[in-house]
Amino acid sequence: MPMKADDIVALIEEALPGAVVEMRDLAGDNDHWAAKVTAPQFAGKTRVAQHKLVYDALGGRMGGELHALQLTTQAPT
């Protein structure tokens, strides 16, 4: 069963307090998502390190319950 956007947002916000998460359904099937995550924890980190923080927040759900996630990350300006 696909993950709902609200569930994805909740996991990210719980792991990264202060994060702002914007979700978009890429295919209209609730299974292919794009997320833009802005979080203070990303400051000074490489893009790879930022993405790792998000994937860690998802707790191994990528490739299973969460089929596809196009990820954009940034620190607040």
PDB file of N, CA and C in Angstrom:
ATOM      1  N   MET A   1       0.844  -1.183   0.000  1.00  0.00           N
ATOM      2  CA  MET A   1       0.000   0.000   0.000  1.00  0.00           C
ATOM      3  C   MET A   1       0.889   1.246   0.000  1.00  0.00           C
ATOM      4  N   PRO A   2       0.600   2.197  -0.879  1.00  0.00           N
ATOM      5  CA  PRO A   2       1.403   3.421  -0.965  1.00  0.00           C
ATOM      6  C   PRO A   2       1.333   4.254   0.316  1.00  0.00           C
ATOM      7  N   MET A   3       2.378   5.057   0.522  1.00  0.00           N
ATOM      8  CA  MET A   3       2.392   5.985   1.657  1.00  0.00           C
ATOM      9  C   MET A   3       1.658   7.264   1.285  1.00  0.00           C
ATOM     10  N   LYS A   4       0.883   7.765   2.222  1.00  0.00           N
ATOM     11  CA  LYS A   4       0.191   9.037   2.023  1.00  0.00           C
ATOM     12  C   LYS A   4       1.176  10.187   2.252  1.00  0.00           C
ATOM     13  N   ALA A   5       0.922  11.291   1.581  1.00  0.00           N
ATOM     14  CA  ALA A   5       1.776  12.469   1.717  1.00  0.00           C
ATOM     15  C   ALA A   5       1.878  12.915   3.171  1.00  0.00           C
ATOM     16  N   ASP A   6       0.760  12.903   3.891  1.00  0.00           N
ATOM     17  CA  ASP A   6       0.764  13.336   5.288  1.00  0.00           C
ATOM     18  C   ASP A   6       1.681  12.469   6.147  1.00  0.00           C
ATOM     19  N   ASP A   7       1.751  11.174   5.837  1.00  0.00           N
ATOM     20  CA  ASP A   7       2.623  10.271   6.591  1.00  0.00           C
ATOM     21  C   ASP A   7       4.096  10.572   6.315  1.00  0.00           C
ATOM     22  N   ILE A   8       4.405  10.867   5.065  1.00  0.00           N
ATOM     23  CA  ILE A   8       5.779  11.202   4.685  1.00  0.00           C
ATOM     24  C   ILE A   8       6.198  12.496   5.384  1.00  0.00           C
ATOM     25  N   VAL A   9       5.329  13.497   5.328  1.00  0.00           N
ATOM     26  CA  VAL A   9       5.610  14.785   5.953  1.00  0.00           C
ATOM     27  C   VAL A   9       5.818  14.600   7.458  1.00  0.00           C
ATOM     28  N   ALA A  10       4.968  13.832   8.097  1.00  0.00           N
ATOM     29  CA  ALA A  10       5.067  13.631   9.545  1.00  0.00           C
ATOM     30  C   ALA A  10       6.400  13.000   9.932  1.00  0.00           C
ATOM     31  N   LEU A  11       6.854  12.007   9.176  1.00  0.00           N
ATOM     32  CA  LEU A  11       8.136  11.358   9.473  1.00  0.00           C
ATOM     33  C   LEU A  11       9.300  12.340   9.343  1.00  0.00           C
ATOM     34  N   ILE A  12       9.273  13.137   8.291  1.00  0.00           N
ATOM     35  CA  ILE A  12      10.356  14.092   8.059  1.00  0.00           C
ATOM     36  C   ILE A  12      10.340  15.183   9.135  1.00  0.00           C
ATOM     37  N   GLU A  13       9.176  15.714   9.433  1.00  0.00           N
ATOM     38  CA  GLU A  13       9.082  16.785  10.433  1.00  0.00           C
ATOM     39  C   GLU A  13       9.451  16.288  11.828  1.00  0.00           C
ATOM     40  N   GLU A  14       9.147  15.040  12.123  1.00  0.00           N
ATOM     41  CA  GLU A  14       9.503  14.471  13.425  1.00  0.00           C
ATOM     42  C   GLU A  14      11.019  14.334  13.565  1.00  0.00           C
ATOM     43  N   ALA A  15      11.675  13.907  12.491  1.00  0.00           N
ATOM     44  CA  ALA A  15      13.127  13.700  12.527  1.00  0.00           C
ATOM     45  C   ALA A  15      13.907  14.999  12.384  1.00  0.00           C
ATOM     46  N   LEU A  16      13.313  15.982  11.710  1.00  0.00           N
ATOM     47  CA  LEU A  16      13.988  17.250  11.437  1.00  0.00           C
ATOM     48  C   LEU A  16      13.114  18.403  11.932  1.00  0.00           C
ATOM     49  N   PRO A  17      13.122  18.663  13.244  1.00  0.00           N
ATOM     50  CA  PRO A  17      12.280  19.739  13.781  1.00  0.00           C
ATOM     51  C   PRO A  17      12.564  21.074  13.077  1.00  0.00           C
ATOM     52  N   GLY A  18      11.497  21.769  12.755  1.00  0.00           N
ATOM     53  CA  GLY A  18      11.621  23.046  12.063  1.00  0.00           C
ATOM     54  C   GLY A  18      11.606  22.917  10.551  1.00  0.00           C
ATOM     55  N   ALA A  19      11.576  21.679  10.048  1.00  0.00           N
ATOM     56  CA  ALA A  19      11.552  21.466   8.602  1.00  0.00           C
ATOM     57  C   ALA A  19      10.219  21.907   8.013  1.00  0.00           C
ATOM     58  N   VAL A  20      10.294  22.407   6.783  1.00  0.00           N
ATOM     59  CA  VAL A  20       9.103  22.716   5.998  1.00  0.00           C
ATOM     60  C   VAL A  20       9.121  21.749   4.820  1.00  0.00           C
ATOM     61  N   VAL A  21       8.052  20.982   4.661  1.00  0.00           N
ATOM     62  CA  VAL A  21       7.989  19.953   3.623  1.00  0.00           C
ATOM     63  C   VAL A  21       6.832  20.255   2.684  1.00  0.00           C
ATOM     64  N   GLU A  22       7.139  20.345   1.398  1.00  0.00           N
ATOM     65  CA  GLU A  22       6.120  20.548   0.371  1.00  0.00           C
ATOM     66  C   GLU A  22       6.067  19.280  -0.479  1.00  0.00           C
ATOM     67  N   MET A  23       4.879  18.674  -0.587  1.00  0.00           N
ATOM     68  CA  MET A  23       4.717  17.427  -1.327  1.00  0.00           C
ATOM     69  C   MET A  23       3.930  17.660  -2.620  1.00  0.00           C
ATOM     70  N   ARG A  24       4.289  16.878  -3.644  1.00  0.00           N
ATOM     71  CA  ARG A  24       3.563  16.924  -4.917  1.00  0.00           C
ATOM     72  C   ARG A  24       3.448  15.498  -5.440  1.00  0.00           C
ATOM     73  N   ASP A  25       2.240  15.096  -5.831  1.00  0.00           N
ATOM     74  CA  ASP A  25       1.988  13.780  -6.405  1.00  0.00           C
ATOM     75  C   ASP A  25       2.335  13.845  -7.895  1.00  0.00           C
ATOM     76  N   LEU A  26       3.387  13.150  -8.299  1.00  0.00           N
ATOM     77  CA  LEU A  26       3.898  13.263  -9.668  1.00  0.00           C
ATOM     78  C   LEU A  26       3.039  12.555 -10.707  1.00  0.00           C
ATOM     79  N   ALA A  27       2.364  11.475 -10.302  1.00  0.00           N
ATOM     80  CA  ALA A  27       1.637  10.679 -11.289  1.00  0.00           C
ATOM     81  C   ALA A  27       0.141  10.568 -10.991  1.00  0.00           C
ATOM     82  N   GLY A  28      -0.309  11.201  -9.925  1.00  0.00           N
ATOM     83  CA  GLY A  28      -1.724  11.127  -9.573  1.00  0.00           C
ATOM     84  C   GLY A  28      -2.127   9.790  -8.984  1.00  0.00           C
ATOM     85  N   ASP A  29      -1.128   9.026  -8.511  1.00  0.00           N
ATOM     86  CA  ASP A  29      -1.420   7.679  -8.001  1.00  0.00           C
ATOM     87  C   ASP A  29      -1.075   7.496  -6.520  1.00  0.00           C
ATOM     88  N   ASN A  30      -0.694   8.581  -5.848  1.00  0.00           N
ATOM     89  CA  ASN A  30      -0.289   8.523  -4.438  1.00  0.00           C
ATOM     90  C   ASN A  30       0.856   7.543  -4.203  1.00  0.00           C
ATOM     91  N   ASP A  31       1.682   7.328  -5.217  1.00  0.00           N
ATOM     92  CA  ASP A  31       2.789   6.374  -5.099  1.00  0.00           C
ATOM     93  C   ASP A  31       4.107   6.942  -5.638  1.00  0.00           C
ATOM     94  N   HIS A  32       4.035   8.036  -6.372  1.00  0.00           N
ATOM     95  CA  HIS A  32       5.214   8.688  -6.948  1.00  0.00           C
ATOM     96  C   HIS A  32       5.205  10.140  -6.491  1.00  0.00           C
ATOM     97  N   TRP A  33       6.089  10.467  -5.562  1.00  0.00           N
ATOM     98  CA  TRP A  33       6.067  11.759  -4.902  1.00  0.00           C
ATOM     99  C   TRP A  33       7.292  12.605  -5.229  1.00  0.00           C
ATOM    100  N   ALA A  34       7.100  13.911  -5.157  1.00  0.00           N
ATOM    101  CA  ALA A  34       8.204  14.866  -5.137  1.00  0.00           C
ATOM    102  C   ALA A  34       8.087  15.603  -3.817  1.00  0.00           C
ATOM    103  N   ALA A  35       9.204  15.758  -3.131  1.00  0.00           N
ATOM    104  CA  ALA A  35       9.218  16.490  -1.866  1.00  0.00           C
ATOM    105  C   ALA A  35      10.299  17.556  -1.922  1.00  0.00           C
ATOM    106  N   LYS A  36       9.925  18.750  -1.483  1.00  0.00           N
ATOM    107  CA  LYS A  36      10.894  19.819  -1.285  1.00  0.00           C
ATOM    108  C   LYS A  36      10.988  20.019   0.219  1.00  0.00           C
ATOM    109  N   VAL A  37      12.177  19.796   0.753  1.00  0.00           N
ATOM    110  CA  VAL A  37      12.375  19.884   2.197  1.00  0.00           C
ATOM    111  C   VAL A  37      13.353  21.018   2.498  1.00  0.00           C
ATOM    112  N   THR A  38      12.911  21.958   3.309  1.00  0.00           N
ATOM    113  CA  THR A  38      13.751  23.050   3.777  1.00  0.00           C
ATOM    114  C   THR A  38      13.914  22.851   5.276  1.00  0.00           C
ATOM    115  N   ALA A  39      15.167  22.689   5.714  1.00  0.00           N
ATOM    116  CA  ALA A  39      15.389  22.390   7.129  1.00  0.00           C
ATOM    117  C   ALA A  39      16.673  23.046   7.628  1.00  0.00           C
ATOM    118  N   PRO A  40      16.631  23.566   8.851  1.00  0.00           N
ATOM    119  CA  PRO A  40      17.829  24.184   9.411  1.00  0.00           C
ATOM    120  C   PRO A  40      18.986  23.185   9.586  1.00  0.00           C
ATOM    121  N   GLN A  41      18.681  21.920   9.730  1.00  0.00           N
ATOM    122  CA  GLN A  41      19.706  20.893   9.899  1.00  0.00           C
ATOM    123  C   GLN A  41      20.570  20.728   8.650  1.00  0.00           C
ATOM    124  N   PHE A  42      20.126  21.262   7.519  1.00  0.00           N
ATOM    125  CA  PHE A  42      20.864  21.128   6.267  1.00  0.00           C
ATOM    126  C   PHE A  42      21.992  22.156   6.124  1.00  0.00           C
ATOM    127  N   ALA A  43      21.996  23.178   6.955  1.00  0.00           N
ATOM    128  CA  ALA A  43      22.993  24.244   6.836  1.00  0.00           C
ATOM    129  C   ALA A  43      24.405  23.673   6.916  1.00  0.00           C
ATOM    130  N   GLY A  44      25.224  24.022   5.908  1.00  0.00           N
ATOM    131  CA  GLY A  44      26.615  23.599   5.879  1.00  0.00           C
ATOM    132  C   GLY A  44      26.839  22.167   5.428  1.00  0.00           C
ATOM    133  N   LYS A  45      25.771  21.453   5.079  1.00  0.00           N
ATOM    134  CA  LYS A  45      25.899  20.058   4.642  1.00  0.00           C
ATOM    135  C   LYS A  45      25.836  19.964   3.115  1.00  0.00           C
ATOM    136  N   THR A  46      26.486  18.952   2.577  1.00  0.00           N
ATOM    137  CA  THR A  46      26.408  18.703   1.141  1.00  0.00           C
ATOM    138  C   THR A  46      25.004  18.213   0.786  1.00  0.00           C
ATOM    139  N   ARG A  47      24.683  18.278  -0.476  1.00  0.00           N
ATOM    140  CA  ARG A  47      23.384  17.785  -0.940  1.00  0.00           C
ATOM    141  C   ARG A  47      23.214  16.304  -0.583  1.00  0.00           C
ATOM    142  N   VAL A  48      24.269  15.517  -0.734  1.00  0.00           N
ATOM    143  CA  VAL A  48      24.196  14.094  -0.400  1.00  0.00           C
ATOM    144  C   VAL A  48      23.886  13.908   1.085  1.00  0.00           C
ATOM    145  N   ALA A  49      24.538  14.684   1.948  1.00  0.00           N
ATOM    146  CA  ALA A  49      24.294  14.590   3.395  1.00  0.00           C
ATOM    147  C   ALA A  49      22.870  15.034   3.731  1.00  0.00           C
ATOM    148  N   GLN A  50      22.373  16.040   3.034  1.00  0.00           N
ATOM    149  CA  GLN A  50      20.994  16.492   3.249  1.00  0.00           C
ATOM    150  C   GLN A  50      20.011  15.380   2.889  1.00  0.00           C
ATOM    151  N   HIS A  51      20.223  14.758   1.746  1.00  0.00           N
ATOM    152  CA  HIS A  51      19.328  13.687   1.303  1.00  0.00           C
ATOM    153  C   HIS A  51      19.386  12.508   2.268  1.00  0.00           C
ATOM    154  N   LYS A  52      20.573  12.206   2.782  1.00  0.00           N
ATOM    155  CA  LYS A  52      20.711  11.105   3.736  1.00  0.00           C
ATOM    156  C   LYS A  52      19.888  11.367   4.993  1.00  0.00           C
ATOM    157  N   LEU A  53      19.863  12.605   5.457  1.00  0.00           N
ATOM    158  CA  LEU A  53      19.043  12.940   6.620  1.00  0.00           C
ATOM    159  C   LEU A  53      17.562  12.658   6.351  1.00  0.00           C
ATOM    160  N   VAL A  54      17.099  12.978   5.154  1.00  0.00           N
ATOM    161  CA  VAL A  54      15.696  12.723   4.803  1.00  0.00           C
ATOM    162  C   VAL A  54      15.448  11.213   4.703  1.00  0.00           C
ATOM    163  N   TYR A  55      16.326  10.491   4.018  1.00  0.00           N
ATOM    164  CA  TYR A  55      16.141   9.039   3.892  1.00  0.00           C
ATOM    165  C   TYR A  55      16.186   8.365   5.256  1.00  0.00           C
ATOM    166  N   ASP A  56      17.054   8.834   6.140  1.00  0.00           N
ATOM    167  CA  ASP A  56      17.103   8.291   7.506  1.00  0.00           C
ATOM    168  C   ASP A  56      15.776   8.537   8.216  1.00  0.00           C
ATOM    169  N   ALA A  57      15.185   9.705   7.978  1.00  0.00           N
ATOM    170  CA  ALA A  57      13.899  10.038   8.594  1.00  0.00           C
ATOM    171  C   ALA A  57      12.793   9.091   8.134  1.00  0.00           C
ATOM    172  N   LEU A  58      12.923   8.584   6.918  1.00  0.00           N
ATOM    173  CA  LEU A  58      11.904   7.696   6.368  1.00  0.00           C
ATOM    174  C   LEU A  58      12.056   6.260   6.862  1.00  0.00           C
ATOM    175  N   GLY A  59      13.120   6.002   7.577  1.00  0.00           N
ATOM    176  CA  GLY A  59      13.278   4.730   8.270  1.00  0.00           C
ATOM    177  C   GLY A  59      13.230   3.480   7.408  1.00  0.00           C
ATOM    178  N   GLY A  60      13.858   3.506   6.257  1.00  0.00           N
ATOM    179  CA  GLY A  60      13.913   2.301   5.434  1.00  0.00           C
ATOM    180  C   GLY A  60      12.669   2.032   4.600  1.00  0.00           C
ATOM    181  N   ARG A  61      11.767   2.990   4.520  1.00  0.00           N
ATOM    182  CA  ARG A  61      10.537   2.780   3.742  1.00  0.00           C
ATOM    183  C   ARG A  61      10.737   2.955   2.238  1.00  0.00           C
ATOM    184  N   MET A  62      11.855   3.612   1.838  1.00  0.00           N
ATOM    185  CA  MET A  62      12.124   3.799   0.408  1.00  0.00           C
ATOM    186  C   MET A  62      12.271   2.454  -0.277  1.00  0.00           C
ATOM    187  N   GLY A  63      11.623   2.329  -1.440  1.00  0.00           N
ATOM    188  CA  GLY A  63      11.708   1.096  -2.213  1.00  0.00           C
ATOM    189  C   GLY A  63      10.708   0.045  -1.766  1.00  0.00           C
ATOM    190  N   GLY A  64      10.004   0.315  -0.696  1.00  0.00           N
ATOM    191  CA  GLY A  64       8.976  -0.606  -0.211  1.00  0.00           C
ATOM    192  C   GLY A  64       7.646   0.116  -0.166  1.00  0.00           C
ATOM    193  N   GLU A  65       7.279   0.510   1.047  1.00  0.00           N
ATOM    194  CA  GLU A  65       6.036   1.245   1.254  1.00  0.00           C
ATOM    195  C   GLU A  65       6.037   2.568   0.488  1.00  0.00           C
ATOM    196  N   LEU A  66       7.215   3.177   0.378  1.00  0.00           N
ATOM    197  CA  LEU A  66       7.382   4.419  -0.385  1.00  0.00           C
ATOM    198  C   LEU A  66       8.120   4.075  -1.668  1.00  0.00           C
ATOM    199  N   HIS A  67       7.381   4.030  -2.767  1.00  0.00           N
ATOM    200  CA  HIS A  67       7.915   3.532  -4.028  1.00  0.00           C
ATOM    201  C   HIS A  67       8.899   4.503  -4.683  1.00  0.00           C
ATOM    202  N   ALA A  68       8.516   5.777  -4.786  1.00  0.00           N
ATOM    203  CA  ALA A  68       9.354   6.736  -5.514  1.00  0.00           C
ATOM    204  C   ALA A  68       9.254   8.108  -4.864  1.00  0.00           C
ATOM    205  N   LEU A  69      10.429   8.741  -4.683  1.00  0.00           N
ATOM    206  CA  LEU A  69      10.473  10.072  -4.090  1.00  0.00           C
ATOM    207  C   LEU A  69      11.534  10.904  -4.795  1.00  0.00           C
ATOM    208  N   GLN A  70      11.090  11.929  -5.489  1.00  0.00           N
ATOM    209  CA  GLN A  70      12.000  12.913  -6.095  1.00  0.00           C
ATOM    210  C   GLN A  70      12.247  13.949  -5.007  1.00  0.00           C
ATOM    211  N   LEU A  71      13.504  14.130  -4.634  1.00  0.00           N
ATOM    212  CA  LEU A  71      13.827  14.916  -3.459  1.00  0.00           C
ATOM    213  C   LEU A  71      14.612  16.174  -3.804  1.00  0.00           C
ATOM    214  N   THR A  72      14.157  17.304  -3.288  1.00  0.00           N
ATOM    215  CA  THR A  72      14.878  18.564  -3.370  1.00  0.00           C
ATOM    216  C   THR A  72      15.067  19.059  -1.932  1.00  0.00           C
ATOM    217  N   THR A  73      16.300  19.410  -1.576  1.00  0.00           N
ATOM    218  CA  THR A  73      16.572  19.857  -0.215  1.00  0.00           C
ATOM    219  C   THR A  73      17.301  21.193  -0.235  1.00  0.00           C
ATOM    220  N   GLN A  74      17.089  21.963   0.848  1.00  0.00           N
ATOM    221  CA  GLN A  74      17.800  23.229   0.985  1.00  0.00           C
ATOM    222  C   GLN A  74      17.722  23.670   2.443  1.00  0.00           C
ATOM    223  N   ALA A  75      18.720  24.454   2.825  1.00  0.00           N
ATOM    224  CA  ALA A  75      18.694  25.109   4.133  1.00  0.00           C
ATOM    225  C   ALA A  75      17.884  26.390   3.996  1.00  0.00           C
ATOM    226  N   PRO A  76      17.268  26.852   5.074  1.00  0.00           N
ATOM    227  CA  PRO A  76      16.532  28.120   4.993  1.00  0.00           C
ATOM    228  C   PRO A  76      17.480  29.273   4.660  1.00  0.00           C
ATOM    229  N   THR A  77      16.944  30.276   3.977  1.00  0.00           N
ATOM    230  CA  THR A  77      17.749  31.439   3.628  1.00  0.00           C
ATOM    231  C   THR A  77      17.492  32.576   4.592  1.00  0.00           C
TER     232      THR A  77
END
